[in-house]
Coordinates of C-alpha atoms (C1' of nucleotides) and ligand atoms in Angstrom, one line a residue:
Chain A
M127 CA 3.7 -15.9 4.3
D128 CA 1.4 -16.1 1.4
K129 CA 3.1 -13.4 -0.4
P130 CA 1.6 -12.7 -3.8
L131 CA 3.6 -13.5 -6.8
S132 CA 5.6 -10.8 -8.4
F133 CA 4.7 -9.5 -11.9
A134 CA 7.9 -11.2 -13.2
E135 CA 6.8 -14.6 -11.9
E136 CA 3.4 -14.3 -13.2
N137 CA 4.9 -13.4 -16.6
Y138 CA 7.2 -16.5 -16.5
L139 CA 4.4 -18.8 -15.8
K140 CA 2.4 -17.3 -18.5
H141 CA 5.1 -17.7 -21.1
I142 CA 5.8 -21.2 -19.9
F143 CA 2.1 -22.1 -20.4
A144 CA 2.1 -20.5 -23.8
L145 CA 5.2 -22.5 -25.0
S146 CA 4.0 -25.7 -23.7
E147 CA 0.6 -25.5 -25.5
G148 CA 0.3 -28.1 -28.1
T149 CA 3.4 -30.2 -27.2
E150 CA 3.6 -32.7 -24.2
D151 CA 7.2 -31.7 -24.1
T152 CA 9.1 -29.9 -21.4
V153 CA 9.9 -26.2 -22.1
N154 CA 13.5 -25.4 -22.6
T155 CA 15.5 -22.4 -21.1
S156 CA 16.6 -20.9 -24.3
A157 CA 13.0 -20.9 -25.8
L158 CA 11.8 -19.1 -22.8
A159 CA 14.8 -16.7 -22.8
K160 CA 13.9 -15.7 -26.4
Q161 CA 10.1 -15.4 -25.8
I162 CA 10.6 -13.3 -22.6
K163 CA 13.4 -11.4 -24.2
I164 CA 15.9 -11.9 -21.4
A165 CA 19.3 -13.4 -20.9
S166 CA 19.2 -17.2 -20.3
S167 CA 21.2 -16.8 -17.1
S168 CA 18.3 -14.9 -15.7
V169 CA 15.9 -17.5 -16.9
T170 CA 17.7 -20.1 -15.1
D171 CA 17.8 -17.9 -11.9
M172 CA 13.9 -17.6 -12.0
L173 CA 13.3 -21.1 -12.7
K174 CA 15.1 -22.2 -9.6
R175 CA 12.9 -19.8 -7.6
L176 CA 9.7 -21.0 -9.3
G177 CA 10.8 -24.6 -8.7
E178 CA 11.2 -23.8 -4.9
K179 CA 7.7 -22.4 -4.9
E180 CA 6.4 -25.6 -6.6
L181 CA 5.0 -23.7 -9.4
I182 CA 7.1 -25.6 -11.9
D183 CA 8.9 -28.9 -12.0
Y184 CA 12.4 -28.1 -12.7
E185 CA 15.7 -30.2 -12.6
K186 CA 18.8 -28.6 -14.1
Y187 CA 19.4 -29.3 -17.8
Q188 CA 16.0 -31.1 -18.0
G189 CA 13.6 -28.3 -19.1
V190 CA 10.6 -27.2 -17.3
R191 CA 6.9 -28.0 -17.0
L192 CA 4.2 -26.3 -15.0
T193 CA 2.8 -28.0 -11.9
S194 CA -1.0 -28.0 -11.5
S195 CA -0.6 -25.0 -9.1
G196 CA 1.5 -23.2 -11.6
K197 CA -0.9 -23.9 -14.4
R198 CA -3.8 -22.4 -12.3
V199 CA -1.9 -19.2 -11.9
A200 CA -0.8 -19.1 -15.7
V201 CA -4.5 -19.6 -16.8
N202 CA -5.8 -17.0 -14.4
I203 CA -3.4 -14.5 -15.9
I204 CA -4.4 -15.4 -19.4
R205 CA -8.0 -15.1 -18.5
K206 CA -7.5 -11.6 -17.1
H207 CA -5.4 -10.5 -20.2
R208 CA -8.2 -11.6 -22.6
L209 CA -11.1 -10.3 -20.5
W210 CA -9.3 -6.9 -20.5
E211 CA -8.7 -7.0 -24.1
V212 CA -12.5 -7.6 -24.6
F213 CA -13.2 -4.6 -22.3
L214 CA -10.9 -2.3 -24.3
V215 CA -12.3 -3.3 -27.7
E216 CA -16.0 -3.7 -26.7
K217 CA -16.4 -0.8 -24.2
L218 CA -13.6 1.6 -25.0
Q219 CA -13.5 1.3 -28.8
F220 CA -9.9 0.3 -29.0
S221 CA -8.8 -1.5 -32.2
W222 CA -7.5 -5.0 -32.0
D223 CA -4.1 -4.0 -32.5
E224 CA -3.8 -1.6 -29.6
V225 CA -5.1 -3.7 -26.8
H226 CA -2.4 -6.3 -26.2
E227 CA 0.2 -3.9 -24.7
I228 CA -2.4 -2.5 -22.3
A229 CA -3.6 -5.9 -21.4
E230 CA 0.0 -6.9 -20.5
Q231 CA -0.4 -4.5 -17.7
L232 CA -3.9 -5.1 -16.6
E233 CA -3.5 -8.8 -16.5
H234 CA -1.6 -8.4 -13.3
I235 CA -4.3 -6.6 -11.3
R236 CA -5.1 -8.7 -8.3
S237 CA -8.8 -8.9 -7.4
P238 CA -10.8 -12.0 -7.9
K239 CA -14.0 -10.0 -7.5
L240 CA -12.9 -7.5 -10.1
T241 CA -12.2 -10.4 -12.6
T242 CA -15.7 -11.9 -11.9
R243 CA -17.4 -8.6 -12.3
L244 CA -15.7 -7.8 -15.5
Y245 CA -16.5 -11.2 -16.8
E246 CA -20.2 -10.6 -16.1
Y247 CA -20.2 -7.1 -17.3
L248 CA -18.8 -8.2 -20.7
G249 CA -21.4 -10.9 -20.9
R250 CA -19.3 -13.9 -20.2
P251 CA -17.3 -13.7 -23.4
K252 CA -15.6 -16.9 -24.7
F253 CA -13.2 -15.3 -27.1
D254 CA -11.0 -12.2 -27.1
P255 CA -10.8 -9.7 -29.8
H256 CA -8.1 -11.8 -31.6
G257 CA -10.3 -15.0 -31.5
D258 CA -8.4 -16.6 -28.7
P259 CA -10.3 -18.6 -26.1
I260 CA -11.0 -17.2 -22.6
P261 CA -10.8 -19.7 -19.9
D262 CA -13.8 -19.7 -17.5
E263 CA -13.8 -19.2 -13.7
N264 CA -12.6 -22.9 -13.3
G265 CA -9.8 -22.4 -15.9
D266 CA -11.5 -24.4 -18.5
F267 CA -11.1 -23.3 -22.1
P268 CA -14.1 -23.1 -24.4
E269 CA -14.2 -25.5 -27.2
T270 CA -11.7 -23.6 -29.3
R271 CA -12.1 -25.2 -32.8
R272 CA -11.8 -21.8 -34.4
Q273 CA -13.6 -21.8 -37.7
I274 CA -11.7 -21.8 -40.8
L275 CA -12.7 -19.8 -43.9
S276 CA -13.6 -22.9 -45.9
E277 CA -16.2 -23.7 -43.4
F278 CA -18.3 -20.8 -44.2
K279 CA -21.1 -20.7 -46.8
V280 CA -22.0 -18.5 -49.8
G281 CA -23.5 -15.2 -48.6
D282 CA -21.5 -15.0 -45.2
S283 CA -19.5 -12.0 -44.3
V284 CA -16.6 -12.8 -42.3
S285 CA -13.7 -11.0 -40.6
I286 CA -10.2 -12.3 -40.5
L287 CA -9.0 -13.5 -37.0
G288 CA -5.7 -15.1 -38.0
V289 CA -3.9 -17.6 -39.9
N290 CA -3.1 -21.3 -39.4
D291 CA 0.1 -21.0 -41.4
D292 CA 2.5 -18.3 -40.8
S293 CA 5.1 -19.1 -43.3
P294 CA 6.4 -16.0 -45.1
E295 CA 5.1 -17.1 -48.5
F296 CA 1.6 -17.4 -47.2
L297 CA 1.6 -14.2 -45.4
Q298 CA 3.1 -12.4 -48.2
Y299 CA 0.5 -13.7 -50.5
L300 CA -2.4 -12.6 -48.2
K301 CA -0.8 -9.1 -47.9
Q302 CA -0.5 -8.8 -51.7
E303 CA -4.2 -9.7 -51.9
N304 CA -4.8 -7.1 -49.2
I305 CA -6.0 -9.5 -46.6
G306 CA -5.0 -8.7 -43.1
L307 CA -6.1 -9.2 -39.5
G308 CA -9.4 -7.5 -39.2
S309 CA -10.2 -7.6 -42.9
T310 CA -13.8 -8.0 -43.8
L311 CA -14.7 -10.4 -46.6
H312 CA -18.0 -11.4 -48.4
I313 CA -18.3 -14.9 -49.9
D314 CA -19.7 -14.4 -53.3
K315 CA -19.6 -17.9 -54.6
I316 CA -17.8 -21.2 -54.2
L317 CA -16.8 -23.1 -57.3
A318 CA -18.0 -26.5 -57.3
H319 CA -15.2 -28.2 -59.1
D320 CA -12.3 -27.2 -56.7
K321 CA -14.1 -25.6 -53.8
S322 CA -12.1 -22.3 -54.3
M323 CA -13.9 -19.2 -53.0
Q324 CA -14.6 -16.0 -54.8
L325 CA -14.7 -13.3 -52.3
S326 CA -15.1 -9.5 -52.3
D327 CA -13.5 -7.1 -49.9
A328 CA -14.6 -3.9 -48.2
N329 CA -13.8 -2.1 -51.5
N330 CA -15.8 -4.6 -53.6
K331 CA -12.5 -5.9 -55.1
I332 CA -12.8 -9.6 -56.1
I333 CA -10.4 -12.0 -54.6
M334 CA -10.1 -15.7 -55.6
L335 CA -8.8 -18.1 -52.9
S336 CA -8.0 -21.8 -53.4
N337 CA -9.6 -24.2 -50.9
I338 CA -6.1 -24.9 -49.5
S339 CA -5.7 -21.2 -48.8
C340 CA -9.1 -21.0 -47.2
Q341 CA -8.1 -23.8 -44.9
H342 CA -5.3 -21.7 -43.5
I343 CA -7.4 -18.7 -42.4
F344 CA -9.3 -18.3 -39.3
C345 CA -12.5 -16.2 -39.5
K346 CA -15.6 -15.2 -37.5
R347 CA -18.9 -14.5 -39.0
L348 CA -19.9 -10.9 -38.7
Chain B
M176 CA 16.6 7.0 -21.4
D177 CA 13.1 8.2 -20.4
K178 CA 12.6 5.1 -18.3
P179 CA 9.1 5.2 -16.8
L180 CA 8.8 5.8 -13.1
S181 CA 8.5 2.8 -10.8
F182 CA 5.3 2.1 -8.9
A183 CA 7.2 3.0 -5.7
E184 CA 8.2 6.4 -7.2
E185 CA 4.7 7.2 -8.4
N186 CA 3.3 6.3 -4.9
Y187 CA 5.8 8.7 -3.2
L188 CA 4.8 11.5 -5.3
K189 CA 1.2 10.9 -4.9
H190 CA 1.6 10.8 -1.1
I191 CA 3.8 14.0 -1.1
F192 CA 1.0 15.6 -3.0
A193 CA -1.7 14.5 -0.6
L194 CA 0.2 15.7 2.3
S195 CA 1.0 19.1 0.9
E196 CA -2.6 19.8 0.1
G197 CA -3.8 22.7 2.0
T198 CA -0.5 23.8 3.5
E199 CA 2.1 25.8 1.6
D200 CA 4.6 24.1 3.8
T201 CA 7.1 21.6 3.0
V202 CA 6.4 17.8 3.7
N203 CA 8.6 16.2 6.2
T204 CA 10.2 12.9 6.3
S205 CA 8.5 11.4 9.1
A206 CA 5.0 12.4 8.0
L207 CA 5.7 10.7 4.8
A208 CA 7.2 7.6 6.4
K209 CA 3.9 7.3 8.6
Q210 CA 1.7 7.9 5.5
I211 CA 3.4 5.4 3.4
K212 CA 4.0 3.0 6.2
I213 CA 7.7 2.7 5.7
A214 CA 10.9 3.2 7.6
S215 CA 11.9 6.8 7.5
S216 CA 15.4 5.9 6.4
S217 CA 13.8 4.3 3.3
V218 CA 12.0 7.5 2.7
T219 CA 15.3 9.5 3.0
D220 CA 16.7 7.1 0.4
M221 CA 13.8 7.7 -2.0
L222 CA 13.7 11.5 -1.6
K223 CA 17.4 11.5 -2.7
R224 CA 16.5 9.7 -5.7
L225 CA 13.4 11.7 -6.6
G226 CA 15.6 14.8 -6.1
E227 CA 18.1 13.7 -8.6
K228 CA 15.2 13.1 -11.1
E229 CA 14.0 16.7 -10.3
L230 CA 10.6 15.5 -9.4
I231 CA 11.0 17.1 -5.9
D232 CA 13.0 19.9 -4.3
Y233 CA 14.9 18.3 -1.7
E234 CA 17.7 19.5 0.7
K235 CA 18.6 17.3 3.7
Y236 CA 16.7 18.3 6.9
Q237 CA 14.7 20.8 4.9
G238 CA 11.7 18.7 4.0
V239 CA 10.3 18.4 0.5
R240 CA 8.2 19.9 -2.1
L241 CA 7.0 18.7 -5.5
T242 CA 8.5 20.4 -8.5
S243 CA 6.0 21.2 -11.3
S244 CA 7.1 18.0 -13.1
G245 CA 6.6 16.1 -9.9
K246 CA 3.2 17.5 -9.4
R247 CA 2.2 16.7 -12.9
V248 CA 3.0 13.1 -12.3
A249 CA 1.2 13.1 -8.9
V250 CA -2.0 14.6 -10.3
N251 CA -2.0 12.2 -13.1
I252 CA -1.9 9.2 -10.7
I253 CA -4.7 10.8 -8.7
R254 CA -6.8 11.2 -11.8
K255 CA -6.4 7.7 -12.8
H256 CA -7.2 6.5 -9.4
R257 CA -10.2 8.3 -9.0
L258 CA -11.5 7.6 -12.6
W259 CA -11.1 3.8 -11.9
E260 CA -13.0 4.2 -8.8
V261 CA -15.9 5.7 -10.6
F262 CA -15.6 2.9 -13.1
L263 CA -15.7 0.2 -10.6
V264 CA -18.8 1.7 -8.8
E265 CA -20.7 3.0 -11.8
K266 CA -20.1 0.2 -14.1
L267 CA -19.2 -2.9 -12.1
Q268 CA -21.5 -2.1 -9.1
F269 CA -18.8 -2.1 -6.5
S270 CA -19.6 -0.4 -3.3
W271 CA -17.7 2.8 -2.2
D272 CA -15.7 1.0 0.4
E273 CA -14.4 -1.8 -1.9
V274 CA -12.7 0.4 -4.7
H275 CA -9.9 2.1 -3.1
E276 CA -7.6 -0.9 -2.7
I277 CA -8.3 -2.0 -6.4
A278 CA -7.7 1.6 -7.6
E279 CA -4.4 1.6 -5.8
Q280 CA -3.3 -1.0 -8.4
L281 CA -5.1 0.4 -11.5
E282 CA -3.8 3.9 -10.9
H283 CA -0.3 2.7 -12.2
I284 CA -1.5 1.5 -15.5
R285 CA 0.4 3.4 -18.1
S286 CA -1.7 4.3 -21.2
P287 CA -2.7 8.0 -21.7
K288 CA -5.1 6.8 -24.4
L289 CA -6.7 4.5 -21.9
T290 CA -7.1 7.1 -19.4
T291 CA -8.7 9.5 -22.1
R292 CA -11.0 6.7 -23.2
L293 CA -12.0 5.8 -19.8
Y294 CA -12.7 9.5 -18.9
E295 CA -15.1 9.8 -22.0
Y296 CA -16.7 6.4 -21.3
L297 CA -17.6 7.5 -17.8
G298 CA -19.0 10.8 -19.0
R299 CA -16.2 13.1 -18.0
P300 CA -16.9 12.8 -14.2
K301 CA -15.8 15.6 -12.0
F302 CA -15.9 13.7 -8.6
D303 CA -15.0 10.2 -7.5
P304 CA -17.4 7.9 -5.5
H305 CA -16.2 9.5 -2.3
G306 CA -16.8 12.9 -3.6
D307 CA -13.1 13.7 -4.2
P308 CA -12.6 15.9 -7.2
I309 CA -11.0 14.5 -10.4
P310 CA -8.5 16.6 -12.1
D311 CA -9.1 17.0 -15.8
E312 CA -6.7 16.3 -18.7
N313 CA -4.8 19.3 -18.0
G314 CA -4.4 18.7 -14.3
D315 CA -6.8 21.1 -13.2
F316 CA -9.2 20.3 -10.3
P317 CA -13.0 21.0 -10.6
E318 CA -14.2 23.7 -8.1
T319 CA -14.2 21.5 -5.2
R320 CA -16.2 23.4 -2.7
R321 CA -18.1 20.4 -1.5
Q322 CA -21.4 21.1 -0.1
I323 CA -22.2 20.6 3.4
L324 CA -25.5 19.4 4.7
S325 CA -26.4 22.8 6.1
E326 CA -26.4 24.4 2.6
F327 CA -29.3 22.3 1.4
K328 CA -33.1 23.2 1.4
V329 CA -36.2 21.6 2.8
G330 CA -37.3 19.0 0.3
D331 CA -33.8 18.1 -0.8
S332 CA -32.7 14.5 -0.7
V333 CA -29.0 13.9 -0.2
S334 CA -26.5 11.1 0.1
I335 CA -23.6 11.4 2.5
L336 CA -20.2 11.8 0.9
G337 CA -18.0 12.3 4.0
V338 CA -17.3 14.3 7.0
N339 CA -15.5 17.3 7.9
D340 CA -14.5 16.3 11.4
D341 CA -13.3 12.9 11.9
S342 CA -13.1 13.0 15.7
P343 CA -14.2 9.7 17.3
E344 CA -17.0 11.4 19.1
F345 CA -18.6 12.8 16.1
L346 CA -18.3 9.7 14.0
Q347 CA -19.7 7.6 16.9
Y348 CA -22.6 9.9 17.1
L349 CA -23.3 9.5 13.6
K350 CA -23.1 5.7 13.6
Q351 CA -25.4 5.8 16.5
E352 CA -27.8 7.8 14.5
N353 CA -27.2 5.2 11.6
I354 CA -25.7 7.7 9.4
G355 CA -22.8 6.4 7.2
L356 CA -21.1 7.1 4.0
G357 CA -23.6 6.5 1.2
S358 CA -26.8 6.9 3.5
T359 CA -29.7 8.7 2.0
L360 CA -31.4 11.4 3.9
H361 CA -34.4 13.5 3.2
I362 CA -34.7 17.0 4.6
D363 CA -38.2 17.4 6.2
K364 CA -37.8 20.8 7.9
I365 CA -35.3 23.3 9.1
L366 CA -36.2 24.9 12.5
A367 CA -36.0 28.6 12.3
H368 CA -34.6 29.4 15.8
D369 CA -31.5 27.2 15.6
K370 CA -31.2 26.0 12.0
S371 CA -31.3 22.4 13.1
M372 CA -32.6 20.1 10.6
Q373 CA -35.2 17.3 10.9
L374 CA -34.3 14.5 8.5
S375 CA -35.8 11.1 7.6
D376 CA -33.6 8.2 6.6
A377 CA -34.3 5.4 4.2
N378 CA -36.5 3.7 6.8
N379 CA -38.4 6.9 7.6
K380 CA -36.8 7.1 10.8
I381 CA -36.6 10.9 11.9
I382 CA -33.2 12.2 12.9
M383 CA -32.6 15.7 14.3
L384 CA -29.2 17.2 13.6
S385 CA -27.9 20.5 15.0
N386 CA -26.6 23.2 12.5
I387 CA -23.2 22.6 13.8
S388 CA -23.4 18.9 13.1
C389 CA -24.8 19.7 9.6
Q390 CA -21.8 21.8 8.9
H391 CA -19.6 18.8 9.3
I392 CA -21.2 16.5 6.9
F393 CA -20.5 16.6 3.1
C394 CA -23.4 15.7 0.9
K395 CA -24.5 15.6 -2.7
R396 CA -28.1 16.2 -3.9
L397 CA -29.7 13.0 -5.3
Chain C
dA165 C1' 34.1 -42.3 -29.4
dA166 C1' 36.1 -37.8 -30.0
dA167 C1' 35.6 -33.3 -31.3
dA168 C1' 32.7 -29.5 -32.1
dA169 C1' 28.6 -27.0 -31.4
dA170 C1' 24.8 -25.8 -28.8
dA171 C1' 22.4 -25.2 -24.6
dA172 C1' 22.2 -24.4 -19.9
dT173 C1' 24.2 -23.1 -15.6
dT174 C1' 27.4 -20.8 -12.3
dC175 C1' 29.7 -16.7 -11.0
dG176 C1' 30.4 -12.1 -9.9
dG177 C1' 28.1 -7.6 -10.5
dT178 C1' 24.3 -4.0 -10.6
dT179 C1' 20.1 -1.4 -9.4
dC180 C1' 16.1 -0.7 -6.7
dA181 C1' 13.5 -0.9 -2.6
dT182 C1' 13.3 -2.0 1.5
dC183 C1' 15.2 -2.9 6.5
dT184 C1' 17.7 -2.0 11.5
dA185 C1' 20.9 0.2 14.2
dA186 C1' 23.8 3.9 14.9
dA187 C1' 25.1 8.7 14.3
dT188 C1' 24.0 13.4 13.8
dA189 C1' 21.2 17.6 13.3
dA190 C1' 17.2 20.5 14.9
dC191 C1' 14.0 22.0 18.1
dG192 C1' 11.8 23.3 22.5
dG193 C1' 11.8 24.3 27.2
dT194 C1' 13.9 25.9 31.1
Chain D
dA197 C1' 22.7 29.1 26.0
dC198 C1' 22.2 24.2 27.3
dC199 C1' 20.3 19.8 27.2
dG200 C1' 17.2 16.4 26.3
dT201 C1' 14.0 14.8 22.9
dT202 C1' 12.6 14.2 18.3
dA203 C1' 13.4 14.2 13.4
dT204 C1' 16.4 12.9 9.9
dT205 C1' 20.2 11.0 7.8
dT206 C1' 24.0 7.5 7.2
dA207 C1' 25.8 3.0 7.2
dG208 C1' 25.5 -1.6 6.4
dA209 C1' 22.3 -5.7 4.9
dT210 C1' 19.1 -8.0 2.4
dG211 C1' 16.2 -10.1 -1.6
dA212 C1' 14.4 -9.6 -6.2
dA213 C1' 15.4 -9.2 -10.9
dC214 C1' 18.3 -8.5 -14.1
dC215 C1' 23.2 -8.6 -16.7
dG216 C1' 27.7 -10.5 -19.3
dA217 C1' 31.5 -13.7 -19.1
dA218 C1' 33.2 -18.0 -17.9
dT219 C1' 32.2 -22.8 -17.2
dT220 C1' 29.8 -27.2 -17.7
dT221 C1' 26.6 -30.3 -19.6
dT222 C1' 24.3 -32.2 -23.5
dT223 C1' 23.7 -33.0 -28.1
dT224 C1' 25.2 -33.5 -32.7
dT225 C1' 28.4 -34.3 -36.1
dT226 C1' 32.3 -36.4 -37.9
Ligands
LIG512 MN1 -3.0 -10.2 -26.1
LIG513 MN1 2.3 -9.6 -18.6
LIG514 MN1 -9.3 6.1 -3.3
LIG515 MN1 -0.6 3.3 -5.6

DNA sequence: AAAAAAAATTCGGTTCATCTAAATAACGGT
DNA sequence: ACCGTTATTTAGATGAACCGAATTTTTTTT
């Protein structure tokens, strides 16, 4: 009985993976409950089941950690999610903010051959429309080192992929300067004395950003 | 509470639609049970639920018939199914026999905008890779009158889309003559006295088919 | 080291989608 | 019109995935 995993199980694994990125720590029940937006009693239920299937290591009250087989599943879901996002943006002209919800559905389509064909069709992309790395067929993530704005040179045009610092202050500041995800900026000059950047936006409005600010913004060259 | 329909509900509606094509009759429980490969008691259960949601007209022992709202749902599922099949064949180079299973999954993806974009991307196709008609955005099916081989003329090249008669004998016969779905045939001549056709296949092998046989084969011109 | 607070689990329910076995209704042939 | 066969529904169960309330364990604070 190699029954396929349910969508629910796949989603739990994906979220456990997401929450354990960075830290070596175990993921705790309430963090998961919050992330998945579900009662923590339900999470406990599911963790028991995933534990029995050896997709996670779980001992009550001890938090949870993916086994290698659980990780394999999680990474595959993420791979499919991000490939479909690329498809939606590149081939069907969706904008970056519309694709996540649809990819939440498409990521559960089960057909290894489809995944492979899609990957080829899209030209073996390494990053999704939000700049997130797409694991390859072996589950290996590309060198992710996303470039920060301060690494670019005068004359480059970049588009904003995300931020490194999601504090309310910083985000408010960016919003006030009219910088958001997807914005396009051109680097006019870099002041020698403090490495601050003078940029112009799509409307040719001039924006000055300190080097510190520039280190908190992920971009890609256009 | 406009909760979306479950996949199971969508599938029942789709199968009810399929079984009621052609006939004006109601669809009966056991036909459905056989088609969906499920116990008929389970079918009865579901029919009650679909009846309550006014997706079907159902009275016990009386068989079942889609309401207009049920038909709308069913046709939309069929539209998505067939569009995805076109995508898989045209864009991802799948062969006709591989796509149905994957489309069974993709047909349940919920995003009207995705359906629309896909439709445009594929060039508003009217038929799927098996020659089945694709309903348009209003649920109207294209004039389906699929052409039968005997309607073509000398000099035409056609590819086989399906058959009109799925009796074992006939299918065996075609197989023996090396004619299958997707085969390409060229019409060399049509004999005047009995309207039988002399065809040549991809390997230039000559095949003779009676007019009766030709009336049982669906084709499209290449 | 207690007490208080927070985190996690257990317990008892619910809904959906399925099953098998038993009961009932409809149908077809004599 | 009756009887047997077939079709259909009912009854009773199960497992997945969720919930809220009560309980237990762990952690933090006094
Ligand atoms: Mn996403
Ligand atoms: Mn998901
Ligand atoms: Mn199909
Ligand atoms: Mn389906």
